[in-house]
XYZ file of C-alpha atoms in Angstrom:
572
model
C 74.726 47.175 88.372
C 71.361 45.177 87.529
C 69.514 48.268 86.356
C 66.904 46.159 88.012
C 64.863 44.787 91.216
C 66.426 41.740 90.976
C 69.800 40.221 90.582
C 69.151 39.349 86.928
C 71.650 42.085 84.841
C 69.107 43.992 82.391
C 70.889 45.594 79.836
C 69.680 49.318 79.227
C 67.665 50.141 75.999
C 70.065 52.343 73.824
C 69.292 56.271 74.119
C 67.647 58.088 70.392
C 70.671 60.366 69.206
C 68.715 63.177 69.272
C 68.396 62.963 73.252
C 72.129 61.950 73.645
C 73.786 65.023 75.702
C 76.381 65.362 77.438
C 75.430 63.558 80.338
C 75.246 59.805 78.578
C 78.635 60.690 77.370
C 80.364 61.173 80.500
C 78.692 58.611 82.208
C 80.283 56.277 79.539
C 83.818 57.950 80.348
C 83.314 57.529 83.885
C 82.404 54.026 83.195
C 85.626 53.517 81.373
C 87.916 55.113 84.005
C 86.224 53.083 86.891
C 86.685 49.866 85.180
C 90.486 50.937 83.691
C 91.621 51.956 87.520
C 90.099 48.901 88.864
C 91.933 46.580 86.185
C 95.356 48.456 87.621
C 94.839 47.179 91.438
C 94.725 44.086 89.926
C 97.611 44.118 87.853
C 99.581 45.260 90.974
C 98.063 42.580 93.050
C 99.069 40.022 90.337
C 102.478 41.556 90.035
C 103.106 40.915 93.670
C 101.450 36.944 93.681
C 102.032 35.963 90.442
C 98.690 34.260 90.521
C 96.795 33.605 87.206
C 94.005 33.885 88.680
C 94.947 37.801 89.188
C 95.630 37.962 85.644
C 92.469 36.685 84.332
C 90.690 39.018 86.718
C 92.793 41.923 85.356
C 92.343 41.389 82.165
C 88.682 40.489 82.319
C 88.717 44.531 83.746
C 90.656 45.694 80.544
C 87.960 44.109 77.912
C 85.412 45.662 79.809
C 87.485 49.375 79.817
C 87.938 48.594 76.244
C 83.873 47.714 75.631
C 82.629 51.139 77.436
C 85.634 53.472 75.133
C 84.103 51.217 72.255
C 80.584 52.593 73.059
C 82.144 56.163 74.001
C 83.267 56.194 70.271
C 79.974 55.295 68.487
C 77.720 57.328 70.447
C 80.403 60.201 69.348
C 80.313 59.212 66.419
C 76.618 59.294 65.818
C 76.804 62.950 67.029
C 79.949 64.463 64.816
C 78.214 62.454 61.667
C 75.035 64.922 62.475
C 77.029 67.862 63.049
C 76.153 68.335 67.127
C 80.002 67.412 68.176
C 82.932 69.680 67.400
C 85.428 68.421 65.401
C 87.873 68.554 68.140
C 86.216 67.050 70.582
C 85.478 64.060 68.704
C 88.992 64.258 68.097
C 89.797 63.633 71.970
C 87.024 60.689 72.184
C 88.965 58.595 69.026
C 92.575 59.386 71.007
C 91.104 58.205 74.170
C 89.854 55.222 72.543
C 93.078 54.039 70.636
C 95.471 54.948 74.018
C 92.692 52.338 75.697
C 93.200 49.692 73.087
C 96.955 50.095 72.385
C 97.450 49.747 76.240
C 95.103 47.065 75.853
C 97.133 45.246 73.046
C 100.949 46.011 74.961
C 99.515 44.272 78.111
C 98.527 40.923 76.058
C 102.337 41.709 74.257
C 100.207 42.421 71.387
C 103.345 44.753 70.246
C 103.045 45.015 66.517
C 99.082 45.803 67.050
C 100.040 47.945 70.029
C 102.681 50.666 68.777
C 100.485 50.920 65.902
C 97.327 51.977 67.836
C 99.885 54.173 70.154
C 101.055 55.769 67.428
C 98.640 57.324 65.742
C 96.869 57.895 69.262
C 100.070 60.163 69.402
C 100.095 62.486 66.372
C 96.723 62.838 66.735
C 97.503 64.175 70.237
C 100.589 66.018 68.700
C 97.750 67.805 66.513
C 95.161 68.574 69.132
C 98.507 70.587 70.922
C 99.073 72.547 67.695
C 96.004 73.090 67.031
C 94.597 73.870 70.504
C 92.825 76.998 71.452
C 93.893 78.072 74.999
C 97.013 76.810 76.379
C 95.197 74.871 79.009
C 94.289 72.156 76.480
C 97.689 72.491 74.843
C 98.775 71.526 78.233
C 96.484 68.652 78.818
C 97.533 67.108 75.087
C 101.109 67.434 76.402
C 100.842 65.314 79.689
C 98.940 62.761 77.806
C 102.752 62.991 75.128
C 104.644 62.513 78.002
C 102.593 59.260 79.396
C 102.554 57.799 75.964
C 105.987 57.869 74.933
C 107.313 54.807 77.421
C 104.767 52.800 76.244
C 105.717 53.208 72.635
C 109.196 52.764 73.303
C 108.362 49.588 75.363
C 106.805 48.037 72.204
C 109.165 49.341 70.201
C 112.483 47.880 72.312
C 110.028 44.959 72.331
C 109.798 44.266 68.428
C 113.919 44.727 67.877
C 113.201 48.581 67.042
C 117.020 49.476 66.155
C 115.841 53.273 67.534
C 113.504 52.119 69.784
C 114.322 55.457 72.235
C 113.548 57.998 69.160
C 110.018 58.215 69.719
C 109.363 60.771 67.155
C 111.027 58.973 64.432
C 108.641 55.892 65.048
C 105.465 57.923 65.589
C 106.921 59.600 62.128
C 107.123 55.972 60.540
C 104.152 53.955 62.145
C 101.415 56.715 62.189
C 101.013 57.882 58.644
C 100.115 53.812 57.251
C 97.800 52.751 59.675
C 95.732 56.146 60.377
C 93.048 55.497 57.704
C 92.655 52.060 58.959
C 91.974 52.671 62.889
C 90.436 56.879 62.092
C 88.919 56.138 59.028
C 87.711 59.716 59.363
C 90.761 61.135 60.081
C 91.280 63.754 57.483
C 87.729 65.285 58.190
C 88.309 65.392 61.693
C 91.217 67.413 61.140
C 90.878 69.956 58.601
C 87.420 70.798 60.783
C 88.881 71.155 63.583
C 91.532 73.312 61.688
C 88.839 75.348 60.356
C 87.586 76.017 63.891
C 90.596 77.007 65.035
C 90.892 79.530 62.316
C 87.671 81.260 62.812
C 88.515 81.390 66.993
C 91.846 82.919 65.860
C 89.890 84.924 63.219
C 86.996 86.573 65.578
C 89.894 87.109 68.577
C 88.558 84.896 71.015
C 89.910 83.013 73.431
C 93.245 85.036 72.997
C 93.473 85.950 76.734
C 93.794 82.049 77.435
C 97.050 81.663 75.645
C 100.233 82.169 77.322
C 103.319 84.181 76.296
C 106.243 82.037 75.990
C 108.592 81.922 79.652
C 112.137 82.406 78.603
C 115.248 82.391 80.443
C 118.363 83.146 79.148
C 117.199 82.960 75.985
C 115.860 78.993 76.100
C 112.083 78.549 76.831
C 110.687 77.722 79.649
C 107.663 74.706 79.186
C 105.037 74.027 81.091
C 103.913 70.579 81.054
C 101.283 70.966 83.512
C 97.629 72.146 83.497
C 97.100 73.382 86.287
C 101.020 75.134 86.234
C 99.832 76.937 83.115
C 96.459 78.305 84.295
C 98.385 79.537 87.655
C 100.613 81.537 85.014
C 98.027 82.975 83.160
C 96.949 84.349 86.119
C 100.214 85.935 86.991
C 100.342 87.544 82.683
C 97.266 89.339 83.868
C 98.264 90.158 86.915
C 101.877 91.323 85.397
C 99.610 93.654 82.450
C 97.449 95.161 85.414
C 100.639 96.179 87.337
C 102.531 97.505 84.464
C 99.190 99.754 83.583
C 99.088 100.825 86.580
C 102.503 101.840 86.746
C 102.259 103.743 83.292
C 99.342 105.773 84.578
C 100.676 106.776 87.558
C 103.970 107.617 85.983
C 102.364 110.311 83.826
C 101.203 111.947 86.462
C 102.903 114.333 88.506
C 101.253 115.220 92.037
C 102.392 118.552 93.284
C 100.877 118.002 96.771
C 101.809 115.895 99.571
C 99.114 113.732 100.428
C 98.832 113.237 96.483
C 102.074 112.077 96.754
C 101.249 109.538 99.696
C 98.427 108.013 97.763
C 100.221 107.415 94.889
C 103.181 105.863 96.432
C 100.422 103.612 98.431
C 98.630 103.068 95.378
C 102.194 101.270 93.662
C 102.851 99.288 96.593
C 99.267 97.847 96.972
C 99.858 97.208 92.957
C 101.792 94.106 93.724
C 99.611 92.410 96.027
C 97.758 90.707 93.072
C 100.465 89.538 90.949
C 102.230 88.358 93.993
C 99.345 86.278 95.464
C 99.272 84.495 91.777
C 103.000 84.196 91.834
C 102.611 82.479 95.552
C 99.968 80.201 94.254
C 101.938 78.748 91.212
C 105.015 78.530 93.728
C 102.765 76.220 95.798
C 101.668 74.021 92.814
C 104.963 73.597 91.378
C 106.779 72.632 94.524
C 104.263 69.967 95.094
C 104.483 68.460 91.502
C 108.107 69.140 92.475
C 107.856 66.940 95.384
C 105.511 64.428 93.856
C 108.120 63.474 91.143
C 110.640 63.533 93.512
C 109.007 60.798 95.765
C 108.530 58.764 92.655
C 112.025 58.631 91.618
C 111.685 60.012 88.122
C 113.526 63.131 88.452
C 116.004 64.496 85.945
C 115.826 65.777 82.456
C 112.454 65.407 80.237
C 112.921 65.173 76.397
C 111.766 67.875 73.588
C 108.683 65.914 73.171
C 108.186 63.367 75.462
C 110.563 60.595 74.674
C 112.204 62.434 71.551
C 115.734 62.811 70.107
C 115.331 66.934 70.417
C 116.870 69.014 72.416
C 116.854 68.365 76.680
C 114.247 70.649 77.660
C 113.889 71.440 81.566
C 112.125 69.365 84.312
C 109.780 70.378 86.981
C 112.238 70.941 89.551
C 113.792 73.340 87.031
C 110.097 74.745 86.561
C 109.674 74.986 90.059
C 113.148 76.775 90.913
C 112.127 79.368 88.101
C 108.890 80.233 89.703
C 110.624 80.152 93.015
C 112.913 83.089 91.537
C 109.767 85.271 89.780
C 108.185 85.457 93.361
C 111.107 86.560 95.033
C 112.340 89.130 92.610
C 108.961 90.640 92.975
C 108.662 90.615 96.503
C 112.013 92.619 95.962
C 110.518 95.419 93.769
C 107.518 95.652 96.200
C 110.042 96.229 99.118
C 112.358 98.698 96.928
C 109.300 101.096 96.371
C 108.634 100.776 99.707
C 111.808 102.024 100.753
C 111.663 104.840 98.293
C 108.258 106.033 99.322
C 109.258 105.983 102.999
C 113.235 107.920 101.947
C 110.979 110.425 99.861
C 108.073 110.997 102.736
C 111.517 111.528 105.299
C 112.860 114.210 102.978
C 110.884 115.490 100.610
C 110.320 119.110 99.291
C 108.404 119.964 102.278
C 111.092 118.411 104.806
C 113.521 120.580 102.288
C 111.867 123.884 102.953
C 111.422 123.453 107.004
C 115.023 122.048 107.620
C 114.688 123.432 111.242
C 112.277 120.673 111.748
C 113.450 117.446 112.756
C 113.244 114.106 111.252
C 111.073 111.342 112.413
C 113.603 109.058 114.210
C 110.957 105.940 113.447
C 111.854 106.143 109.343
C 115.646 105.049 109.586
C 115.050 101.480 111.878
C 111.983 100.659 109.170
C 114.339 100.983 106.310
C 116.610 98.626 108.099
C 114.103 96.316 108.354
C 112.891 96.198 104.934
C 116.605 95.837 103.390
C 116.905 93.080 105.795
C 113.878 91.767 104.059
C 115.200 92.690 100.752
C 118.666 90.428 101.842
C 116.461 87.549 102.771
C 114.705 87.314 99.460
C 118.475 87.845 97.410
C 120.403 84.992 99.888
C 117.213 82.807 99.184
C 117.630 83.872 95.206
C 121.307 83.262 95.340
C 120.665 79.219 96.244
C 118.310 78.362 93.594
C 119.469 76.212 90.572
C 118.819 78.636 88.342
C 120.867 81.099 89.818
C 123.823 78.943 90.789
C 123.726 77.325 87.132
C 123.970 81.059 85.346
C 127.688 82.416 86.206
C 126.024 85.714 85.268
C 123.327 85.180 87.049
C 124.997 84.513 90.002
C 127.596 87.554 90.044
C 124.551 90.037 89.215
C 122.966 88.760 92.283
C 125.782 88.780 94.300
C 126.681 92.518 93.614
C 122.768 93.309 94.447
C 123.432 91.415 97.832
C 126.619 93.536 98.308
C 124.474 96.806 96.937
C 122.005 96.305 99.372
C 124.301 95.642 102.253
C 126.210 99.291 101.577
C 122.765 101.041 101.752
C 121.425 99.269 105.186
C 124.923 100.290 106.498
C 124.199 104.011 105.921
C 120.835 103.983 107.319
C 122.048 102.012 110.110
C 124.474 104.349 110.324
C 121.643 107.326 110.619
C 120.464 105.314 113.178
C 123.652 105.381 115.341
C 123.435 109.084 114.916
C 120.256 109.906 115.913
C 121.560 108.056 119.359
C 124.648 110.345 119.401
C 126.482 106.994 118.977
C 129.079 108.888 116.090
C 131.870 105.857 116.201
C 129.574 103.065 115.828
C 128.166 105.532 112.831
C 131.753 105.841 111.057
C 132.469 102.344 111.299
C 129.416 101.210 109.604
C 130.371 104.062 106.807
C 133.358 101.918 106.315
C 131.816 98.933 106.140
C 129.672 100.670 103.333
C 132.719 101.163 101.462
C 133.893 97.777 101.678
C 130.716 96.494 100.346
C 130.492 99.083 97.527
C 133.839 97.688 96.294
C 132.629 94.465 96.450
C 129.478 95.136 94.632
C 131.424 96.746 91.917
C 134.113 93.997 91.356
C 130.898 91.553 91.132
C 129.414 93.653 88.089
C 132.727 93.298 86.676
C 132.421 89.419 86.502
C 129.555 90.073 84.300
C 130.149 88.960 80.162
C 128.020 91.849 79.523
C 127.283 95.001 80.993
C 123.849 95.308 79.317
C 121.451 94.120 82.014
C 119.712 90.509 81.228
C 116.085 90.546 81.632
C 116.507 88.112 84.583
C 118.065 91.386 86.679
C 115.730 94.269 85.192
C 113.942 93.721 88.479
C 116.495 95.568 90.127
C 118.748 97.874 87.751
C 122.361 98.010 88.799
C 124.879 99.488 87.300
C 128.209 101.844 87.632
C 126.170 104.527 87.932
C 123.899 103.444 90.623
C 127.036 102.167 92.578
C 128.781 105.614 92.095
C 125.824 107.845 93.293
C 125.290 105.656 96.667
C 129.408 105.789 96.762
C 129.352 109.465 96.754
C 126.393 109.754 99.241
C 128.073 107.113 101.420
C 131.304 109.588 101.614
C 129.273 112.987 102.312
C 127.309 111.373 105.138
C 130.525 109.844 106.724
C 132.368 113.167 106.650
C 129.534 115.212 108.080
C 129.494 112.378 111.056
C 132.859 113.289 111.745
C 132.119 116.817 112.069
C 129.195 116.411 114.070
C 130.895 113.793 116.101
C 133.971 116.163 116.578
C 132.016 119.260 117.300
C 129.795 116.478 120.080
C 132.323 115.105 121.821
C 135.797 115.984 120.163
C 136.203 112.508 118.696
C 136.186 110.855 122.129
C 134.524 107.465 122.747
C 132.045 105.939 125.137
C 128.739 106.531 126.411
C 129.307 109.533 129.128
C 132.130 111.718 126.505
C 130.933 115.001 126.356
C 132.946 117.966 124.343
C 135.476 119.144 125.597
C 138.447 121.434 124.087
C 141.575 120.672 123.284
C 144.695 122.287 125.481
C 145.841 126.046 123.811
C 142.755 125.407 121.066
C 142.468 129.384 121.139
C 146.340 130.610 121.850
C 146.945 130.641 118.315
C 144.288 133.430 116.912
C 145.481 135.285 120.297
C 149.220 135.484 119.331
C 148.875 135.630 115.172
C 146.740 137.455 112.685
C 143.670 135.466 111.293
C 145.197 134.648 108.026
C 141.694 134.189 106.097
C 141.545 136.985 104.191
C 145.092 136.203 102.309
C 143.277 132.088 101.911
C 140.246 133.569 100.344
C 142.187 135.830 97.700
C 144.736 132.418 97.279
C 141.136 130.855 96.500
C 140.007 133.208 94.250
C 137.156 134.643 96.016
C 136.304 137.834 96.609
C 137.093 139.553 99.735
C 135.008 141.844 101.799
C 137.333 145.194 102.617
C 136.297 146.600 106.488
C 135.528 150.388 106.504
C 137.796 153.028 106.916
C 138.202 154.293 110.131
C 137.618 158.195 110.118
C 140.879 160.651 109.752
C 142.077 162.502 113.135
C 144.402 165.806 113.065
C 146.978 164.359 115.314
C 148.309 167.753 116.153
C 145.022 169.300 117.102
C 143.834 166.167 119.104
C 147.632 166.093 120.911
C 146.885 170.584 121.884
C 143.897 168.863 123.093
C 145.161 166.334 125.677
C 147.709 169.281 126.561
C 145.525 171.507 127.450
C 143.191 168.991 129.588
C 145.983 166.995 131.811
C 148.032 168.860 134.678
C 151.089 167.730 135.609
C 151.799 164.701 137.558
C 152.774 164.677 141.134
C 156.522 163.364 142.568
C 156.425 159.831 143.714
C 158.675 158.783 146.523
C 160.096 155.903 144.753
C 162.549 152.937 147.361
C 165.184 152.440 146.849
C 165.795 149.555 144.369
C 168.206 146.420 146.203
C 170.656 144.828 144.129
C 170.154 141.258 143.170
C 173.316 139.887 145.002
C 171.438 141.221 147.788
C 167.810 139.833 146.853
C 168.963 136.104 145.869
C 170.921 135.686 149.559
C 168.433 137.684 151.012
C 165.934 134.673 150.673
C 167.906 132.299 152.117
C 167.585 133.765 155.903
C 163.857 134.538 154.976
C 163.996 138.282 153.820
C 161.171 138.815 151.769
């Protein structure tokens, strides 16, 4: 750049402070970046050739990425000194300048020079995290933690550091002696930025920004990543709109029907927004997922970039989590689904005109949707974090088995509406099977409180015992419908038929239901009395009516000697 006609370099008169905006600034930062990137080719060229020549050029790159941060920091400096730069902003302009020089200063194996200016370019990033005011700049503090901490431990494992991997305990030792010398304004910066952190806390702004902590099971979930934690605030609003919603149209109670339909539309179309966000933060996790994957530095992060603290979780742990949220609300949205489309197929209305018959369309689209529902819990049950949680693991497991005993019965009331009764009765057993399996899964459980990882879906005894008992009533009135259709017979063409002598009993005995009813305790209906007759009077009657019968010749009657050889030369 010439800043010129000619070829001649013409350096550029310096701007007045009071015109410097934010334009000159950035320009200077871009400046920096250009000339830092540029300086990395080169080192990767040189790392390749081992050419000196690459190295000068490199490092010729690096003094001029350290001589635009140098003029970053005093036109910043000219601005906080006349109060027209916030106190944490001028805070990120000094950091940026010492990670530039310490990086600087580790390159020429400057160590001694270089884990000092790291150092402090670290607790003052470990104060603009505390002290930041939406969670997207605590984020953006973070990543620049994590990128600092091997090149502190590099100089540190280069000077004969005894702890050179306890990064905390050196920023700890290093910082505190050589901040007043590099930030000789280091103190102001701070407590004003404190201060403006208090009066944002103070006036409530900014408040929607910050993020609720992500637990699970009990440990806390980080997120190192900006654009990870802007994707979640999205999903915390989302989450308070659907749980509003859900409140309001709780209190309500619709008497009519089409009411009813709206409001069971209205919860379904609830989780389209929170599930879009939850879809979009999947998608950025699985590519920083992928991205640290291809670069071969997965595994476990430290507490605090580099630190002796607890193992905290990686992004492949980060990613598996969001992985789960999505699917367990995809699973809510298809459980109300099913329960508006159960209560539309029987509801008071269907209750009142039983002579009317069902729609045969409802039982093959609750099918469906548990098939759906099975899809998103066999996808659940792979995920780390499931197979890492025993509890976890067997909750999910008895929803999987749950779910399976309910699509059996409304398979099952699919088979019926086809007049296919044995395929019905065998899925009814199959129900069984599963319910037994679902409820020795819930007894793996070390609790029988539900975690908040399963509140998605409650499950418990009682749940299992209600479908358990509906499960048995349906399967019993199949075989009575399936006797009464066919008799119990099998295949496509049986047709009802009844059994040989199914009404010679009740024509040879007395119908013994009367003495059953009293041996039951109810109450039995006594037929009328038949009116009294004067047998006398009725008997003058028929005496006085007939005549007397007429003489009948009658044969002569053969004896049976006679009638059993009487056969044998054909006498009839």
């Amino acid at each position: 750049m010439t800043h010129g006609k000619g070829k001649d370099f013409k350096k550029l008169p310096p701007v007045d402070p009071e015109n410097l905006t934010s334009t000159h600034l950035q320009l200077l930062l871009f400046e920096t970046e250009r000339v830092w990137a540029y300086a990395q080719e080169l080192l990767e060229i040189y790392a390749k050739s081992n050419e000196t020549s690459d190295k000068r050029r490199a490092m010729s790159r690096i003094r001029r990425a350290q001589s635009w941060g140098t003029r970053l920091l005093q036109q910043c400096t000219v601005l906080f000194e006349s109060s027209k730069l916030q106190p944490s902003y001028f805070l990120e302009v000094v950091t940026y300048e010492l990670l530039v020089k310490g990086r600087f200063q580790r390159i020429r194996e400057e160590f001694d020079t270089g884990v000092e200016s790291l150092s402090v370019a670290r607790s003052m990033l470990d104060e603009l995290a505390a002290n930041a005011s939406t969670s997207h700049d605590q984020a953006i503090a973070t990543v620049f933690i994590d990128e600092v901490a091997p090149e502190i431990r590099h100089c540190a494992h280069s000077l004969g550091h005894k702890r050179a991997y306890d990064i905390d305990s050196i920023v700890k030792e290093v910082a505190p002696r050589n901040r007043q010398k590099l930030v000789p304004q280091y103190e102001k910066i701070v407590a004003g930025m404190k201060e403006d952190r208090y009066k944002t806390a103070k006036g409530g702004k900014d408040t929607q920004q910050m993020l609720r902590n992500l637990e699970w099971e009990g440990e806390v979930v980080p997120l190192r990543n900006p654009e990870l934690v802007d994707a979640f605030l999205k999903i915390e609003v989302a989450s308070e709109k659907l749980e509003e919603k859900a409140s309001v149209q709780t209190g309500k109670n619709d008497a009519s029907t089409s009411q009813r339909h709206t409001k069971s539309r209205r919860k379904v179309a609830a989780f389209d927004g929170i599930l879009q966000a939850l879809s979009d933060a999947e998608t950025i996790a699985r590519k920083l997922s992928e991205a640290k994957r291809l670069a071969g530095s997965g595994g476990l992060e430290s507490s605090s970039g580099g630190g002796t603290g607890p193992v905290t979780r990686d992004i492949h742990f980060v990613h598996s989590f969001t992985t789960y949220q999505l699917l367990t609300r995809r699973t809510q949205r298809d459980l109300l689904l099913i329960e508006a489309l159960v209560s539309d197929n029987s509801g008071p209305e269907k209750a009142s005109n039983a002579a009317a018959p069902e729609d045969p369309r409802v039982n093959p689209a609750v099918v469906k949707i548990y098939d759906t529902i099975l899809q998103n819990l066999n996808q659940m049950r792979t995920l780390t974090v499931v197979d890492e949680s025993t509890d976890v693991a067997a909750a999910t497991e008895a929803r999987i088995a749950y779910i399976r005993a309910a699509r059996c019965l409304y398979m099952a009331h699919t088979y019926v509406s086809l007049k296919r009764y044995a395929e019905a009765v065998s899925l009814t057993q199959t129900a069984q099977i599963r319910i037994r399996e679902a409820r020795f899964q819930l007894s793996l459980l070390s609790t029988q409180e539900t975690a908040p990882e399963n509140r998605y879906f409650p499950l418990g005894e009682k749940e299992i015992a209600e479908l358990e008992n509906k499960i048995t009533k349906e399967a019993t009135k199949m075989k009575v419908d399936w006797f009464a259709h066919s008799g119990g017979a099998t295949g496509e063409n049986a047709t009802f038929k009844k059994p040989l002598f199914y009404d010679i009993a009740f024509n040879s005995i007395e119908d013994p239901l009367e003495k059953i009813q009293k041996r039951a305790g109810r109450k039995v209906s006594k037929p009328a009395a038949a009116p009294v007759i004067n047998q006398q009077a009725a008997k003058a009657q028929v005496d006085d009516t007939t005549t007397a019968p007429e003489p009948v010749n009658e044969a002569p009657r053969p004896s049976m000697l006679g009638g059993l050889l009487g056969g044998w030369w054909g006498r009839r």
